[in-house]
CSV table of C-alpha atoms in Angstrom, one decimal:
chain,number,residue,atom,x,y,z
B,1,UNK,CA,-22.7,13.8,-20.6
B,2,UNK,CA,-19.4,12.0,-20.2
B,3,UNK,CA,-19.4,8.3,-20.7
B,4,UNK,CA,-18.1,6.2,-17.8
B,5,UNK,CA,-15.0,4.1,-18.5
B,6,UNK,CA,-15.3,0.4,-18.0
B,7,UNK,CA,-13.5,-1.0,-14.9
B,8,UNK,CA,-10.7,-3.5,-16.0
B,9,UNK,CA,-11.5,-7.0,-14.9
B,10,UNK,CA,-8.9,-8.1,-12.3
B,11,UNK,CA,-6.8,-11.1,-13.0
B,12,UNK,CA,-7.8,-14.2,-11.0
B,13,UNK,CA,-5.6,-15.1,-8.1
B,14,UNK,CA,-2.9,-17.7,-8.7
B,15,UNK,CA,-3.3,-20.9,-6.8
B,16,UNK,CA,-0.6,-21.7,-4.2
B,17,UNK,CA,0.7,-24.7,-6.1
B,18,UNK,CA,1.4,-22.5,-9.1
B,19,UNK,CA,3.4,-20.1,-7.0
B,20,UNK,CA,5.4,-22.8,-5.2
B,21,UNK,CA,6.2,-24.5,-8.5
B,22,UNK,CA,7.5,-21.2,-9.9
B,23,UNK,CA,9.8,-20.7,-6.9
B,24,UNK,CA,11.5,-24.1,-7.2
B,25,UNK,CA,11.4,-24.6,-11.0
B,26,UNK,CA,14.8,-22.9,-11.9
B,27,UNK,CA,16.7,-25.0,-9.4
B,28,UNK,CA,15.5,-28.4,-10.6
B,29,UNK,CA,17.9,-30.4,-12.8
B,30,UNK,CA,17.8,-33.5,-14.8
B,31,UNK,CA,20.4,-36.2,-14.0
B,32,UNK,CA,21.6,-38.7,-16.5
B,33,UNK,CA,23.8,-41.6,-15.3
B,34,UNK,CA,25.6,-44.4,-17.2
B,35,UNK,CA,27.4,-47.3,-15.6
B,36,UNK,CA,29.7,-49.9,-17.3
B,37,UNK,CA,31.3,-53.1,-15.9
B,38,UNK,CA,31.7,-56.8,-15.9
B,39,UNK,CA,29.7,-59.3,-13.9
B,40,UNK,CA,31.6,-62.1,-12.1
B,41,UNK,CA,29.6,-65.1,-10.8
B,42,UNK,CA,30.4,-67.0,-7.6
B,43,UNK,CA,32.0,-69.8,-9.6
B,44,UNK,CA,34.6,-67.2,-10.9
B,45,UNK,CA,33.2,-67.0,-14.4
B,46,UNK,CA,32.5,-63.7,-16.1
B,47,UNK,CA,29.2,-63.6,-17.9
B,48,UNK,CA,30.1,-63.8,-21.6
B,49,UNK,CA,27.7,-61.1,-22.8
B,50,UNK,CA,30.6,-58.7,-22.7
B,51,UNK,CA,30.9,-55.4,-20.9
B,52,UNK,CA,27.5,-54.5,-19.5
B,53,UNK,CA,26.3,-51.0,-19.8
B,54,UNK,CA,23.2,-49.5,-18.2
B,55,UNK,CA,21.8,-46.1,-17.9
B,56,UNK,CA,19.2,-44.4,-15.6
B,57,UNK,CA,17.8,-41.0,-15.0
B,58,UNK,CA,17.0,-39.1,-11.9
B,59,UNK,CA,16.0,-35.7,-10.7
B,60,UNK,CA,17.9,-33.3,-8.5
B,61,UNK,CA,18.1,-29.7,-7.4
B,62,UNK,CA,20.9,-27.1,-6.9
B,63,UNK,CA,21.5,-26.1,-3.3
B,64,UNK,CA,24.4,-23.7,-3.8
B,65,UNK,CA,25.1,-21.5,-6.9
B,66,UNK,CA,28.6,-22.7,-7.1
B,67,UNK,CA,27.6,-26.1,-8.7
B,68,UNK,CA,26.4,-28.1,-5.6
B,69,UNK,CA,23.6,-30.4,-6.5
B,70,UNK,CA,21.5,-32.7,-4.3
B,71,UNK,CA,19.8,-35.9,-5.4
B,72,UNK,CA,18.8,-39.3,-3.9
B,73,UNK,CA,21.6,-41.5,-2.7
B,74,UNK,CA,20.6,-44.4,-5.0
B,75,UNK,CA,21.0,-42.1,-8.0
B,76,UNK,CA,24.7,-41.6,-7.3
B,77,UNK,CA,25.5,-45.1,-6.1
B,78,UNK,CA,23.3,-47.3,-8.3
B,79,UNK,CA,26.0,-48.6,-10.7
B,80,UNK,CA,26.2,-52.1,-9.3
B,81,UNK,CA,22.4,-52.7,-9.2
B,82,UNK,CA,21.9,-51.2,-12.7
B,83,UNK,CA,24.6,-53.5,-14.2
B,84,UNK,CA,23.3,-56.5,-12.4
B,85,UNK,CA,19.8,-55.7,-13.7
B,86,UNK,CA,21.2,-55.8,-17.2
B,87,UNK,CA,22.9,-59.1,-16.6
B,88,UNK,CA,19.8,-60.7,-15.2
B,89,UNK,CA,17.8,-59.6,-18.2
B,90,UNK,CA,20.4,-61.0,-20.5
B,91,UNK,CA,20.1,-64.4,-18.7
B,92,UNK,CA,16.3,-64.4,-18.8
B,93,UNK,CA,16.4,-63.5,-22.5
B,94,UNK,CA,18.7,-66.5,-23.1
B,95,UNK,CA,21.6,-64.4,-24.2
B,96,UNK,CA,24.1,-66.0,-21.8
B,97,UNK,CA,25.8,-69.4,-22.5
B,98,UNK,CA,24.3,-72.0,-20.1
B,99,UNK,CA,27.7,-73.4,-19.1
B,100,UNK,CA,28.5,-70.0,-17.6
B,101,UNK,CA,25.6,-70.3,-15.2
B,102,UNK,CA,27.0,-73.3,-13.3
B,103,UNK,CA,25.8,-73.2,-9.7
B,104,UNK,CA,22.8,-71.1,-10.3
B,105,UNK,CA,19.4,-72.6,-9.3
B,106,UNK,CA,17.8,-73.4,-12.7
B,107,UNK,CA,14.3,-72.7,-11.4
B,108,UNK,CA,15.3,-69.0,-11.1
B,109,UNK,CA,16.8,-68.5,-14.5
B,110,UNK,CA,13.4,-67.4,-15.9
B,111,UNK,CA,12.3,-65.5,-12.8
B,112,UNK,CA,13.8,-62.1,-13.1
B,113,UNK,CA,12.9,-60.7,-9.6
B,114,UNK,CA,14.1,-63.8,-7.8
B,115,UNK,CA,17.3,-64.0,-9.9
B,116,UNK,CA,18.0,-60.3,-9.3
B,117,UNK,CA,17.9,-60.9,-5.5
B,118,UNK,CA,20.4,-63.7,-6.0
B,119,UNK,CA,22.6,-61.5,-8.1
B,120,UNK,CA,22.6,-58.6,-5.6
B,121,UNK,CA,23.5,-61.0,-2.8
B,122,UNK,CA,26.2,-63.1,-4.5
B,123,UNK,CA,27.5,-61.6,-7.8
B,124,UNK,CA,30.2,-59.0,-8.1
B,125,UNK,CA,30.4,-56.1,-10.5
B,126,UNK,CA,33.9,-55.0,-11.6
B,127,UNK,CA,35.5,-52.3,-13.8
B,128,UNK,CA,37.8,-52.8,-16.7
B,129,UNK,CA,40.6,-53.8,-14.3
B,130,UNK,CA,39.8,-56.9,-12.4
B,131,UNK,CA,38.6,-56.2,-8.9
B,132,UNK,CA,38.1,-52.4,-9.6
B,133,UNK,CA,34.8,-50.6,-9.2
B,134,UNK,CA,32.6,-50.1,-12.2
B,135,UNK,CA,32.8,-46.9,-14.2
B,136,UNK,CA,30.0,-44.5,-13.7
B,137,UNK,CA,29.4,-41.2,-15.6
B,138,UNK,CA,26.9,-38.7,-14.4
B,139,UNK,CA,25.8,-35.6,-16.2
B,140,UNK,CA,23.6,-32.7,-14.8
B,141,UNK,CA,21.3,-31.0,-17.4
B,142,UNK,CA,19.9,-27.6,-16.6
B,143,UNK,CA,18.2,-24.8,-18.5
B,144,UNK,CA,15.0,-24.5,-20.5
B,145,UNK,CA,13.9,-24.4,-24.1
B,146,UNK,CA,16.8,-24.8,-26.5
B,147,UNK,CA,19.3,-23.4,-24.0
B,148,UNK,CA,20.3,-26.7,-22.3
B,149,UNK,CA,23.6,-27.0,-20.5
B,150,UNK,CA,25.0,-30.5,-19.7
B,151,UNK,CA,27.9,-30.7,-17.2
B,152,UNK,CA,29.8,-33.7,-16.0
B,153,UNK,CA,29.4,-34.2,-12.2
B,154,UNK,CA,31.4,-36.0,-9.6
B,155,UNK,CA,29.8,-37.7,-6.6
B,156,UNK,CA,31.2,-35.9,-3.5
B,157,UNK,CA,29.3,-38.0,-1.0
B,158,UNK,CA,26.4,-40.5,-1.2
B,159,UNK,CA,24.6,-42.7,1.3
B,160,UNK,CA,22.3,-45.6,0.3
B,161,UNK,CA,18.6,-45.8,1.2
B,162,UNK,CA,19.1,-47.6,4.5
B,163,UNK,CA,21.4,-44.7,5.6
B,164,UNK,CA,19.3,-41.8,4.4
B,165,UNK,CA,19.3,-42.0,0.6
B,166,UNK,CA,21.0,-38.6,-0.1
B,167,UNK,CA,23.8,-37.7,-2.5
B,168,UNK,CA,25.8,-34.5,-3.0
B,169,UNK,CA,27.1,-33.9,-6.5
B,170,UNK,CA,29.5,-31.2,-7.8
B,171,UNK,CA,29.6,-29.6,-11.3
B,172,UNK,CA,32.1,-27.0,-12.4
B,173,UNK,CA,29.7,-24.2,-12.9
B,174,UNK,CA,28.9,-21.0,-11.1
B,175,UNK,CA,25.8,-18.8,-10.7
B,176,UNK,CA,23.4,-21.7,-10.9
B,177,UNK,CA,19.8,-21.1,-9.9
B,178,UNK,CA,19.4,-22.5,-6.4
B,179,UNK,CA,16.7,-23.7,-4.0
B,180,UNK,CA,16.1,-22.8,-0.4
B,181,UNK,CA,16.0,-25.5,2.3
B,182,UNK,CA,13.3,-25.8,4.9
B,183,UNK,CA,13.6,-27.3,8.4
B,184,UNK,CA,12.0,-30.2,10.2
B,185,UNK,CA,10.1,-27.7,12.3
B,186,UNK,CA,8.3,-26.6,9.1
B,187,UNK,CA,6.9,-30.2,8.7
B,188,UNK,CA,3.8,-31.5,10.3
B,189,UNK,CA,1.1,-34.1,9.5
B,190,UNK,CA,-1.2,-32.4,6.9
B,191,UNK,CA,1.5,-30.0,5.6
B,192,UNK,CA,0.7,-29.4,1.9
B,193,UNK,CA,3.6,-30.3,-0.4
B,194,UNK,CA,4.6,-30.6,-4.1
B,195,UNK,CA,6.8,-33.5,-5.2
B,196,UNK,CA,8.8,-32.2,-8.2
B,197,UNK,CA,10.9,-34.1,-10.8
B,198,UNK,CA,11.1,-35.7,-14.2
B,199,UNK,CA,9.0,-38.9,-14.4
B,200,UNK,CA,10.4,-41.2,-17.0
B,201,UNK,CA,7.0,-42.5,-18.1
B,202,UNK,CA,6.0,-39.1,-19.5
B,203,UNK,CA,8.8,-39.2,-22.1
B,204,UNK,CA,6.7,-41.8,-24.0
B,205,UNK,CA,3.7,-39.5,-24.4
B,206,UNK,CA,5.0,-36.0,-24.3
B,207,UNK,CA,7.8,-34.0,-26.0
B,208,UNK,CA,11.1,-33.9,-24.1
B,209,UNK,CA,11.5,-30.8,-21.9
B,210,UNK,CA,13.3,-29.7,-18.8
B,211,UNK,CA,10.1,-28.3,-17.3
B,212,UNK,CA,9.5,-30.6,-14.3
B,213,UNK,CA,6.3,-32.2,-13.2
B,214,UNK,CA,4.8,-31.2,-9.8
B,215,UNK,CA,2.6,-33.6,-7.9
B,216,UNK,CA,0.5,-32.2,-5.0
B,217,UNK,CA,-0.2,-34.0,-1.7
B,218,UNK,CA,0.3,-33.8,2.0
B,219,UNK,CA,2.6,-35.2,4.6
B,220,UNK,CA,0.9,-38.2,6.1
B,221,UNK,CA,3.4,-39.2,8.8
B,222,UNK,CA,6.8,-38.4,10.3
B,223,UNK,CA,8.4,-41.7,10.8
B,224,UNK,CA,11.7,-43.7,10.7
B,225,UNK,CA,13.1,-46.5,8.6
B,226,UNK,CA,15.4,-48.4,10.9
B,227,UNK,CA,17.2,-45.5,12.6
B,228,UNK,CA,16.8,-43.1,9.7
B,229,UNK,CA,14.0,-40.4,9.7
B,230,UNK,CA,11.6,-40.4,6.8
B,231,UNK,CA,8.4,-38.5,5.8
B,232,UNK,CA,5.5,-40.4,4.4
B,233,UNK,CA,3.4,-38.5,1.9
B,234,UNK,CA,0.5,-39.1,-0.5
B,235,UNK,CA,2.0,-37.0,-3.4
B,236,UNK,CA,2.5,-39.4,-6.3
B,237,UNK,CA,6.1,-40.0,-7.5
B,238,UNK,CA,7.3,-42.4,-10.2
B,239,UNK,CA,10.6,-43.6,-11.6
B,240,UNK,CA,12.7,-40.7,-12.7
B,241,UNK,CA,11.4,-38.4,-10.0
B,242,UNK,CA,13.8,-39.9,-7.4
B,243,UNK,CA,16.2,-37.2,-6.1
B,244,UNK,CA,13.9,-34.3,-6.9
B,245,UNK,CA,12.7,-31.9,-4.2
B,246,UNK,CA,9.6,-32.2,-2.2
B,247,UNK,CA,8.6,-28.6,-1.3
B,248,UNK,CA,6.2,-26.7,0.9
B,249,UNK,CA,3.9,-24.2,-0.7
B,250,UNK,CA,6.4,-21.4,0.3
B,251,UNK,CA,8.9,-23.0,-2.1
B,252,UNK,CA,11.3,-24.3,0.6
B,253,UNK,CA,12.6,-27.9,0.2
B,254,UNK,CA,11.4,-30.2,2.9
B,255,UNK,CA,13.0,-33.4,1.6
B,256,UNK,CA,14.2,-35.5,-1.3
B,257,UNK,CA,12.0,-37.9,-3.3
B,258,UNK,CA,13.3,-41.3,-2.1
B,259,UNK,CA,11.3,-44.5,-2.5
B,260,UNK,CA,7.9,-46.3,-2.5
B,261,UNK,CA,7.0,-49.7,-1.0
B,262,UNK,CA,7.5,-52.6,-3.5
B,263,UNK,CA,4.2,-53.4,-5.2
B,264,UNK,CA,2.4,-50.4,-3.8
B,265,UNK,CA,-0.1,-49.1,-6.4
B,266,UNK,CA,-1.4,-46.1,-4.4
B,267,UNK,CA,0.2,-42.8,-3.9
B,268,UNK,CA,2.2,-43.9,-0.9
B,269,UNK,CA,5.8,-42.6,-1.0
B,270,UNK,CA,8.6,-41.6,1.2
B,271,UNK,CA,11.0,-38.7,1.2
B,272,UNK,CA,14.4,-38.2,2.9
B,273,UNK,CA,14.1,-35.1,5.2
B,274,UNK,CA,16.2,-32.1,4.2
B,275,UNK,CA,17.9,-32.3,7.6
B,276,UNK,CA,20.0,-35.3,6.3
B,277,UNK,CA,21.1,-33.1,3.4
B,278,UNK,CA,21.9,-30.2,5.7
B,279,UNK,CA,24.2,-32.4,7.7
B,280,UNK,CA,25.9,-33.7,4.6
B,281,UNK,CA,26.4,-30.1,3.3
B,282,UNK,CA,27.8,-29.1,6.7
B,283,UNK,CA,30.3,-32.0,6.7
B,284,UNK,CA,31.5,-30.9,3.3
B,285,UNK,CA,31.8,-27.2,4.2
B,286,UNK,CA,28.9,-26.2,1.9
B,287,UNK,CA,26.2,-23.6,2.7
B,288,UNK,CA,22.8,-24.0,1.3
B,289,UNK,CA,22.1,-20.5,-0.1
B,290,UNK,CA,20.5,-18.5,-2.8
B,291,UNK,CA,22.5,-16.4,-5.3
B,292,UNK,CA,22.0,-12.7,-6.1
B,293,UNK,CA,20.2,-13.7,-9.3
B,294,UNK,CA,17.8,-15.9,-7.4
B,295,UNK,CA,16.9,-13.0,-5.1
B,296,UNK,CA,16.1,-10.8,-8.1
B,297,UNK,CA,14.0,-13.7,-9.6
B,298,UNK,CA,12.0,-14.1,-6.4
B,299,UNK,CA,11.4,-10.3,-6.2
B,300,UNK,CA,10.1,-10.6,-9.7
B,301,UNK,CA,7.8,-13.5,-8.8
B,302,UNK,CA,6.5,-11.5,-5.8
B,303,UNK,CA,5.6,-8.5,-8.0
B,304,UNK,CA,4.2,-10.7,-10.8
B,305,UNK,CA,1.8,-12.6,-8.5
B,306,UNK,CA,0.8,-9.4,-6.8
B,307,UNK,CA,-0.2,-7.9,-10.2
B,308,UNK,CA,2.7,-5.3,-10.2
B,309,UNK,CA,3.7,-6.3,-13.8
B,310,UNK,CA,5.8,-3.3,-14.6
B,311,UNK,CA,8.0,-3.9,-11.5
B,312,UNK,CA,8.1,-7.6,-12.3
B,313,UNK,CA,9.3,-7.0,-15.8
B,314,UNK,CA,12.1,-4.8,-14.4
B,315,UNK,CA,13.1,-7.5,-12.0
B,316,UNK,CA,13.1,-10.2,-14.7
B,317,UNK,CA,15.2,-7.9,-16.9
B,318,UNK,CA,17.8,-7.7,-14.1
B,319,UNK,CA,17.8,-11.5,-14.0
B,320,UNK,CA,18.3,-11.9,-17.8
B,321,UNK,CA,21.0,-9.3,-17.8
B,322,UNK,CA,23.0,-11.3,-15.1
B,323,UNK,CA,22.0,-14.8,-16.4
B,324,UNK,CA,20.5,-14.9,-19.9
B,325,UNK,CA,19.7,-18.6,-19.6
B,326,UNK,CA,18.0,-18.5,-16.2
B,327,UNK,CA,15.2,-21.1,-16.6
B,328,UNK,CA,11.7,-19.8,-17.2
B,329,UNK,CA,12.4,-16.1,-16.9
B,330,UNK,CA,11.9,-15.1,-20.5
B,331,UNK,CA,8.5,-16.8,-20.5
B,332,UNK,CA,7.5,-15.1,-17.3
B,333,UNK,CA,8.5,-11.7,-18.7
B,334,UNK,CA,6.3,-12.2,-21.7
B,335,UNK,CA,3.4,-13.3,-19.5
B,336,UNK,CA,3.9,-10.2,-17.3
B,337,UNK,CA,3.7,-8.0,-20.4
B,338,UNK,CA,0.6,-9.7,-21.7
B,339,UNK,CA,-1.1,-9.5,-18.3
B,340,UNK,CA,-0.2,-5.8,-18.0
B,341,UNK,CA,-1.8,-5.1,-21.3
B,342,UNK,CA,-5.0,-7.0,-20.3
B,343,UNK,CA,-5.3,-6.1,-16.6
B,344,UNK,CA,-3.0,-3.1,-16.0
B,345,UNK,CA,-0.8,-2.8,-12.9
B,346,UNK,CA,-2.5,-3.5,-9.6
B,347,UNK,CA,-3.6,-0.4,-7.7
B,348,UNK,CA,-1.6,0.4,-4.5
B,349,UNK,CA,-3.1,-1.2,-1.4
B,350,UNK,CA,-5.4,1.0,0.6
B,351,UNK,CA,-3.2,0.9,3.7
B,352,UNK,CA,-0.2,1.9,1.6
B,353,UNK,CA,-2.1,4.8,0.0
B,354,UNK,CA,-3.2,6.1,3.4
B,355,UNK,CA,0.3,5.9,4.7
B,356,UNK,CA,1.7,7.9,1.7
B,357,UNK,CA,-0.8,10.7,2.3
B,358,UNK,CA,-0.1,10.6,6.0
B,359,UNK,CA,3.6,11.1,5.4
B,360,UNK,CA,3.0,13.9,2.9
B,361,UNK,CA,0.6,15.7,5.3
B,362,UNK,CA,3.1,15.4,8.1
B,363,UNK,CA,5.8,17.0,6.0
B,364,UNK,CA,3.5,19.9,5.1
B,365,UNK,CA,2.5,20.4,8.7
B,366,UNK,CA,6.1,20.6,9.8
B,367,UNK,CA,6.9,23.1,7.1
B,368,UNK,CA,4.0,25.3,8.1
B,369,UNK,CA,5.1,25.3,11.8
B,370,UNK,CA,8.7,26.1,10.9
B,371,UNK,CA,7.5,29.0,8.7
B,372,UNK,CA,5.3,30.5,11.5
B,373,UNK,CA,8.1,30.2,14.0
B,374,UNK,CA,10.5,32.0,11.6
B,375,UNK,CA,8.0,34.9,11.1
B,376,UNK,CA,7.5,35.2,14.9
B,377,UNK,CA,11.2,35.3,15.7
B,378,UNK,CA,11.8,37.9,13.0
B,379,UNK,CA,9.0,40.0,14.5
B,380,UNK,CA,10.5,39.8,17.9
B,381,UNK,CA,14.0,40.8,16.8
B,382,UNK,CA,12.8,43.7,14.6
B,383,UNK,CA,9.9,45.2,16.7
B,384,UNK,CA,10.3,48.0,19.4
B,385,UNK,CA,9.4,47.5,23.0
B,386,UNK,CA,7.4,50.5,24.2
B,387,UNK,CA,9.4,52.8,26.6
B,388,UNK,CA,7.9,53.5,30.0
B,389,UNK,CA,6.2,56.9,30.2
B,390,UNK,CA,6.2,59.2,33.2
B,391,UNK,CA,3.8,58.2,35.9
B,392,UNK,CA,0.3,59.4,35.1
B,393,UNK,CA,0.9,59.8,31.4
B,394,UNK,CA,-0.6,57.1,29.2
B,395,UNK,CA,-1.3,56.6,25.6
B,396,UNK,CA,-4.0,58.7,23.9
B,397,UNK,CA,-7.4,57.6,25.1
B,398,UNK,CA,-6.1,55.7,28.1
B,399,UNK,CA,-8.0,55.9,31.3
B,400,UNK,CA,-6.5,58.0,34.1
B,401,UNK,CA,-4.1,56.0,36.3
B,402,UNK,CA,-3.2,53.6,33.4
B,403,UNK,CA,0.6,53.5,33.0
B,404,UNK,CA,2.7,52.5,30.0
B,405,UNK,CA,3.9,49.4,31.8
B,406,UNK,CA,0.4,48.1,32.0
B,407,UNK,CA,-0.2,48.9,28.4
B,408,UNK,CA,3.0,47.1,27.4
B,409,UNK,CA,2.0,44.0,29.4
B,410,UNK,CA,-1.0,43.5,27.1
B,411,UNK,CA,1.2,43.0,24.1
B,412,UNK,CA,4.1,41.1,25.6
B,413,UNK,CA,4.9,37.7,24.0
B,414,UNK,CA,2.7,34.8,25.1
B,415,UNK,CA,0.5,37.4,27.0
B,416,UNK,CA,2.6,37.2,30.1
B,417,UNK,CA,4.7,39.9,31.9
B,418,UNK,CA,7.6,39.3,34.2
B,419,UNK,CA,7.4,40.1,37.9
B,420,UNK,CA,7.0,43.9,38.5
B,421,UNK,CA,4.7,44.3,35.5
B,422,UNK,CA,7.5,45.3,33.1
B,423,UNK,CA,7.6,43.7,29.6
B,424,UNK,CA,10.6,41.6,28.8
B,425,UNK,CA,13.5,43.4,27.1
B,426,UNK,CA,13.6,41.6,23.7
B,427,UNK,CA,16.0,43.9,21.8
B,428,UNK,CA,17.5,47.4,21.5
B,429,UNK,CA,15.1,50.2,22.7
B,430,UNK,CA,14.2,52.4,19.7
B,431,UNK,CA,13.7,56.2,20.2
B,432,UNK,CA,10.1,57.1,20.9
B,433,UNK,CA,8.2,58.3,17.8
B,434,UNK,CA,6.3,61.1,19.6
B,435,UNK,CA,7.7,64.1,21.6
B,436,UNK,CA,7.8,63.8,25.4
B,437,UNK,CA,5.7,66.2,27.5
B,438,UNK,CA,6.6,69.9,27.3
B,439,UNK,CA,8.3,69.9,30.7
B,440,UNK,CA,10.7,67.3,29.4
B,441,UNK,CA,12.2,69.8,26.9
B,442,UNK,CA,12.7,72.9,29.1
B,443,UNK,CA,15.4,73.8,31.6
B,444,UNK,CA,14.3,76.3,34.3
B,445,UNK,CA,16.8,79.0,35.5
B,446,UNK,CA,17.4,78.7,39.3
B,447,UNK,CA,18.0,82.4,39.5
B,448,UNK,CA,15.0,83.9,37.7
B,449,UNK,CA,12.8,80.9,36.9
B,450,UNK,CA,12.8,81.5,33.1
B,451,UNK,CA,12.1,78.4,31.0
B,452,UNK,CA,15.0,77.7,28.6
B,453,UNK,CA,15.6,75.0,25.9
B,454,UNK,CA,16.7,71.7,27.2
B,455,UNK,CA,20.1,72.1,25.6
B,456,UNK,CA,20.7,75.7,26.9
B,457,UNK,CA,23.7,76.2,29.2
B,458,UNK,CA,22.9,79.8,30.2
B,459,UNK,CA,19.6,81.5,31.0
B,460,UNK,CA,18.2,83.5,28.1
B,461,UNK,CA,16.9,86.2,30.5
B,462,UNK,CA,19.5,86.8,33.2
B,463,UNK,CA,22.5,85.1,31.6
B,464,UNK,CA,23.2,82.9,34.7
B,465,UNK,CA,24.3,79.3,34.2
B,466,UNK,CA,21.3,76.9,34.1
């Protein structure tokens, strides 16, 4: 008796958040910014702590393969505030000569938040040349593992938080993994989302990596801040995640991580709608689009999460051939190979199997019909149509009074005879295979009545012409 084979255990379904994170992950980038400048007080003095330098990090995402990167506006325009923050901290720490602080309320010299508000309202940040803007350097880091690429970026356009908090950067790089934008119509209260980015606080407890964090939540409200539209959500974001994408579970970007209320300890955050970014892209003649490599990658994800591991591996190979450093693909390919070994490829869906057999059966049926028609037409061209016999003479065994025309009608095509009872003429008439009646082969002499052969010209008895 044959032993039954064990049925492979199917792989558990992936959760929607895992799938969405896989779609957006390659397009997410790390942004490192550095600003340098002098701080001039209202009394005209420069703080004597030297040339202040401050750095910050943000998140971002690629919106076009030709090096177009989106982030929060304050990530691209924050040089002044960052340098003023450094100056305020230097004062609070006692590293600035008191004489330089003439005109500043002494009660605020040890209150960093209060002093910072004063600085933003009244102090000026300058570059190396008096009156010039401070220097700001921005780098965009992308990749995964040990394949990290850092590219200098220019700020093409940026608007501050009160104008929408969106910035558009450009790096000189092509074929960058890109994201797909959603629309305001895709957003409603209760829409499930993932806020994605690089929280700075995790660097203190985990190894550095370009794998972003994904925080799940829902849209709580569609609102405005002044005249600017904003979405309120309960997905947690923290410093460093600013500028990263907030996505729906289909992987489309619904907005940009923007800000949280001061002093708020709960997951209560705001994102700038993707419509603001879309308008900025349009103004600069940029189209938000996926590249060919992105399409192959997404095909691979579709096959991978459907359990079609062999097809997924082929898709991921195509991605690696076109872009060897495409983030996360090498790991996904390894996972697909392991899952195929453990679970096997998914069986075709029942509907797809029935469709396949239906198509095959239809083709066979057509071939059979064509074959039958071919045989029939050949028979009609090659077969003889019976010749009409003299009245009263029928085939052997026929009843008296049954003519050849009646007999022929019983074998005419489709069982029907044309008017008059004669069979249709379907081809050349062949000579009859049996001899006609005796009288049909004799010629009788008109003079003496002798029967002669049918081809005789003279009577065999009297010699007269017949």
